[in-house]
Amino acid sequence: MTHTTVPRPEYPRPQWVRPDWINLNGSWQFEIDHARSGKERGYPEIGHQLSGTITVPFCPESKLSGVEYKDFMAGVWYKREFTVPESWNGRTLLHFGAVDYETEVWVNGVSIGTHRGGYTPFSFDISPQMTRARM
């Protein structure tokens, strides 16, 4: 299943509305990593393509995700390219509403942090990576 529009396009945290923001819901590259060896195989590197797609914000088990994989997954990878507008010269946060269970986030091939705990929101300040990308 492929969505032609962004699913769940509304601002995710109405009490924290900002004038400038990007919703990253929609189609992402996706790969199930049964051996948990994606780092060693170069998955986080710029230019490496994952083998499938998934519709975010839906979990891989759901039909709406387009994956609908219901067996155990030791690890999964999501990948998406996006452009931060040049006018954003302040702090840029990458916010996740929930990820189950252990997450490592990469921006421009650099690990920017980890989070552990299912179904809880978290954010990373990616401003330093954006500055490097603009140099």
PDB file of C-alpha atoms in Angstrom:
ATOM      1  CA  MET A   1       0.000   0.000   0.000  1.00  0.00           C
ATOM      2  CA  THR A   2       1.375   3.409  -0.942  1.00  0.00           C
ATOM      3  CA  HIS A   3      -0.044   6.682   0.319  1.00  0.00           C
ATOM      4  CA  THR A   4      -0.299   9.547  -2.164  1.00  0.00           C
ATOM      5  CA  THR A   5      -0.644  12.074   0.647  1.00  0.00           C
ATOM      6  CA  VAL A   6       1.208  12.371   3.936  1.00  0.00           C
ATOM      7  CA  PRO A   7      -0.565  10.275   6.572  1.00  0.00           C
ATOM      8  CA  ARG A   8      -1.357  12.072   9.823  1.00  0.00           C
ATOM      9  CA  PRO A   9      -0.213  15.497   8.539  1.00  0.00           C
ATOM     10  CA  GLU A  10      -1.368  17.456  11.588  1.00  0.00           C
ATOM     11  CA  TYR A  11       1.103  19.057  13.972  1.00  0.00           C
ATOM     12  CA  PRO A  12       1.946  16.239  16.415  1.00  0.00           C
ATOM     13  CA  ARG A  13       2.170  18.288  19.640  1.00  0.00           C
ATOM     14  CA  PRO A  14      -0.460  21.063  19.563  1.00  0.00           C
ATOM     15  CA  GLN A  15       0.713  22.540  22.867  1.00  0.00           C
ATOM     16  CA  TRP A  16       4.180  23.140  21.330  1.00  0.00           C
ATOM     17  CA  VAL A  17       3.256  24.514  17.900  1.00  0.00           C
ATOM     18  CA  ARG A  18       6.111  26.176  16.019  1.00  0.00           C
ATOM     19  CA  PRO A  19       5.726  28.389  12.939  1.00  0.00           C
ATOM     20  CA  ASP A  20       8.275  26.359  10.928  1.00  0.00           C
ATOM     21  CA  TRP A  21       8.249  22.575  10.949  1.00  0.00           C
ATOM     22  CA  ILE A  22       8.352  19.571   8.603  1.00  0.00           C
ATOM     23  CA  ASN A  23       6.229  16.449   8.970  1.00  0.00           C
ATOM     24  CA  LEU A  24       8.364  13.428   8.024  1.00  0.00           C
ATOM     25  CA  ASN A  25       5.455  10.978   7.880  1.00  0.00           C
ATOM     26  CA  GLY A  26       5.110   9.126   4.601  1.00  0.00           C
ATOM     27  CA  SER A  27       7.306   6.755   2.632  1.00  0.00           C
ATOM     28  CA  TRP A  28      10.663   5.763   4.117  1.00  0.00           C
ATOM     29  CA  GLN A  29      13.255   3.187   3.083  1.00  0.00           C
ATOM     30  CA  PHE A  30      12.960   0.139   5.327  1.00  0.00           C
ATOM     31  CA  GLU A  31      14.766  -3.107   5.997  1.00  0.00           C
ATOM     32  CA  ILE A  32      14.362  -5.869   8.557  1.00  0.00           C
ATOM     33  CA  ASP A  33      17.746  -6.728  10.093  1.00  0.00           C
ATOM     34  CA  HIS A  34      17.334 -10.241  11.536  1.00  0.00           C
ATOM     35  CA  ALA A  35      21.069 -10.539  12.304  1.00  0.00           C
ATOM     36  CA  ARG A  36      21.321  -7.003  13.777  1.00  0.00           C
ATOM     37  CA  SER A  37      24.355  -6.412  11.569  1.00  0.00           C
ATOM     38  CA  GLY A  38      23.212  -3.317   9.672  1.00  0.00           C
ATOM     39  CA  LYS A  39      25.928  -1.062  11.111  1.00  0.00           C
ATOM     40  CA  GLU A  40      28.610  -3.458   9.952  1.00  0.00           C
ATOM     41  CA  ARG A  41      26.961  -3.684   6.511  1.00  0.00           C
ATOM     42  CA  GLY A  42      26.928   0.120   6.123  1.00  0.00           C
ATOM     43  CA  TYR A  43      23.189   0.820   6.504  1.00  0.00           C
ATOM     44  CA  PRO A  44      23.701   4.240   8.161  1.00  0.00           C
ATOM     45  CA  GLU A  45      26.100   5.451   5.467  1.00  0.00           C
ATOM     46  CA  ILE A  46      25.000   8.168   3.060  1.00  0.00           C
ATOM     47  CA  GLY A  47      24.024   6.613  -0.250  1.00  0.00           C
ATOM     48  CA  HIS A  48      23.276   3.121   1.065  1.00  0.00           C
ATOM     49  CA  GLN A  49      19.804   2.078  -0.061  1.00  0.00           C
ATOM     50  CA  LEU A  50      17.588  -0.174   2.052  1.00  0.00           C
ATOM     51  CA  SER A  51      15.701  -2.985   0.301  1.00  0.00           C
ATOM     52  CA  GLY A  52      12.080  -2.017   1.039  1.00  0.00           C
ATOM     53  CA  THR A  53       9.733   0.802   1.961  1.00  0.00           C
ATOM     54  CA  ILE A  54       7.400   1.525   4.859  1.00  0.00           C
ATOM     55  CA  THR A  55       4.744   4.167   5.430  1.00  0.00           C
ATOM     56  CA  VAL A  56       5.468   6.106   8.639  1.00  0.00           C
ATOM     57  CA  PRO A  57       3.957   6.571  11.243  1.00  0.00           C
ATOM     58  CA  PHE A  58       2.603   3.020  11.019  1.00  0.00           C
ATOM     59  CA  CYS A  59       4.435   0.075  12.600  1.00  0.00           C
ATOM     60  CA  PRO A  60       5.778  -2.724  10.369  1.00  0.00           C
ATOM     61  CA  GLU A  61       3.177  -5.151  11.702  1.00  0.00           C
ATOM     62  CA  SER A  62       0.239  -3.059  10.476  1.00  0.00           C
ATOM     63  CA  LYS A  63      -1.397  -3.219   7.060  1.00  0.00           C
ATOM     64  CA  LEU A  64      -1.250   0.586   6.795  1.00  0.00           C
ATOM     65  CA  SER A  65       2.569   0.450   6.897  1.00  0.00           C
ATOM     66  CA  GLY A  66       2.656  -1.496   3.653  1.00  0.00           C
ATOM     67  CA  VAL A  67       4.945  -4.071   5.319  1.00  0.00           C
ATOM     68  CA  GLU A  68       2.543  -6.134   7.451  1.00  0.00           C
ATOM     69  CA  TYR A  69       5.318  -8.379   8.824  1.00  0.00           C
ATOM     70  CA  LYS A  70       4.060 -10.120  11.960  1.00  0.00           C
ATOM     71  CA  ASP A  71       6.950 -12.397  12.908  1.00  0.00           C
ATOM     72  CA  PHE A  72       9.758 -11.437  15.306  1.00  0.00           C
ATOM     73  CA  MET A  73      12.118  -8.724  14.055  1.00  0.00           C
ATOM     74  CA  ALA A  74      15.457  -8.553  15.883  1.00  0.00           C
ATOM     75  CA  GLY A  75      16.111  -5.131  14.374  1.00  0.00           C
ATOM     76  CA  VAL A  76      14.775  -2.802  11.705  1.00  0.00           C
ATOM     77  CA  TRP A  77      16.205   0.150   9.797  1.00  0.00           C
ATOM     78  CA  TYR A  78      14.378   3.219   8.538  1.00  0.00           C
ATOM     79  CA  LYS A  79      15.998   5.764   6.254  1.00  0.00           C
ATOM     80  CA  ARG A  80      14.786   9.032   4.785  1.00  0.00           C
ATOM     81  CA  GLU A  81      16.362  12.028   3.097  1.00  0.00           C
ATOM     82  CA  PHE A  82      14.963  15.473   3.781  1.00  0.00           C
ATOM     83  CA  THR A  83      16.131  19.040   3.374  1.00  0.00           C
ATOM     84  CA  VAL A  84      16.098  21.568   6.166  1.00  0.00           C
ATOM     85  CA  PRO A  85      15.316  25.033   4.751  1.00  0.00           C
ATOM     86  CA  GLU A  86      18.251  27.466   4.675  1.00  0.00           C
ATOM     87  CA  SER A  87      16.099  29.935   6.633  1.00  0.00           C
ATOM     88  CA  TRP A  88      16.282  27.586   9.625  1.00  0.00           C
ATOM     89  CA  ASN A  89      19.468  28.983  11.109  1.00  0.00           C
ATOM     90  CA  GLY A  90      18.498  28.304  14.725  1.00  0.00           C
ATOM     91  CA  ARG A  91      18.002  25.108  16.649  1.00  0.00           C
ATOM     92  CA  THR A  92      16.603  22.134  14.692  1.00  0.00           C
ATOM     93  CA  LEU A  93      14.992  19.281  16.611  1.00  0.00           C
ATOM     94  CA  LEU A  94      14.192  15.844  15.242  1.00  0.00           C
ATOM     95  CA  HIS A  95      11.195  14.607  17.243  1.00  0.00           C
ATOM     96  CA  PHE A  96       9.922  11.030  17.488  1.00  0.00           C
ATOM     97  CA  GLY A  97       6.444  10.408  18.883  1.00  0.00           C
ATOM     98  CA  ALA A  98       7.300   6.827  19.855  1.00  0.00           C
ATOM     99  CA  VAL A  99       9.709   4.090  18.828  1.00  0.00           C
ATOM    100  CA  ASP A 100       9.711   0.584  20.197  1.00  0.00           C
ATOM    101  CA  TYR A 101      12.115  -0.186  21.884  1.00  0.00           C
ATOM    102  CA  GLU A 102      15.750   0.728  21.415  1.00  0.00           C
ATOM    103  CA  THR A 103      16.732   3.364  18.863  1.00  0.00           C
ATOM    104  CA  GLU A 104      19.922   4.830  17.458  1.00  0.00           C
ATOM    105  CA  VAL A 105      19.429   7.887  15.233  1.00  0.00           C
ATOM    106  CA  TRP A 106      21.830   8.829  12.435  1.00  0.00           C
ATOM    107  CA  VAL A 107      21.958  12.135  10.543  1.00  0.00           C
ATOM    108  CA  ASN A 108      24.266  12.532   7.549  1.00  0.00           C
ATOM    109  CA  GLY A 109      26.064   9.298   8.475  1.00  0.00           C
ATOM    110  CA  VAL A 110      26.746  10.420  12.073  1.00  0.00           C
ATOM    111  CA  SER A 111      25.174   8.773  15.128  1.00  0.00           C
ATOM    112  CA  ILE A 112      23.504  11.577  17.076  1.00  0.00           C
ATOM    113  CA  GLY A 113      22.079   9.587  19.964  1.00  0.00           C
ATOM    114  CA  THR A 114      20.191   6.636  21.317  1.00  0.00           C
ATOM    115  CA  HIS A 115      16.906   6.184  23.124  1.00  0.00           C
ATOM    116  CA  ARG A 116      15.581   3.236  25.069  1.00  0.00           C
ATOM    117  CA  GLY A 117      11.966   2.738  26.064  1.00  0.00           C
ATOM    118  CA  GLY A 118       8.942   1.888  23.992  1.00  0.00           C
ATOM    119  CA  TYR A 119       6.078   4.226  23.235  1.00  0.00           C
ATOM    120  CA  THR A 120       7.599   7.361  24.755  1.00  0.00           C
ATOM    121  CA  PRO A 121       8.373  10.538  22.777  1.00  0.00           C
ATOM    122  CA  PHE A 122      11.939  11.823  22.476  1.00  0.00           C
ATOM    123  CA  SER A 123      13.897  14.421  20.493  1.00  0.00           C
ATOM    124  CA  PHE A 124      17.441  15.086  19.355  1.00  0.00           C
ATOM    125  CA  ASP A 125      18.944  18.477  18.556  1.00  0.00           C
ATOM    126  CA  ILE A 126      20.381  17.971  15.056  1.00  0.00           C
ATOM    127  CA  SER A 127      21.589  21.562  14.619  1.00  0.00           C
ATOM    128  CA  PRO A 128      25.303  20.606  14.642  1.00  0.00           C
ATOM    129  CA  GLN A 129      24.718  18.091  11.812  1.00  0.00           C
ATOM    130  CA  MET A 130      22.799  20.680   9.807  1.00  0.00           C
ATOM    131  CA  THR A 131      25.646  23.178  10.155  1.00  0.00           C
ATOM    132  CA  ARG A 132      28.136  20.566   8.904  1.00  0.00           C
ATOM    133  CA  ALA A 133      25.875  19.671   5.989  1.00  0.00           C
ATOM    134  CA  ARG A 134      25.716  23.352   4.876  1.00  0.00           C
ATOM    135  CA  MET A 135      29.489  23.889   4.933  1.00  0.00           C
TER     136      MET A 135
END
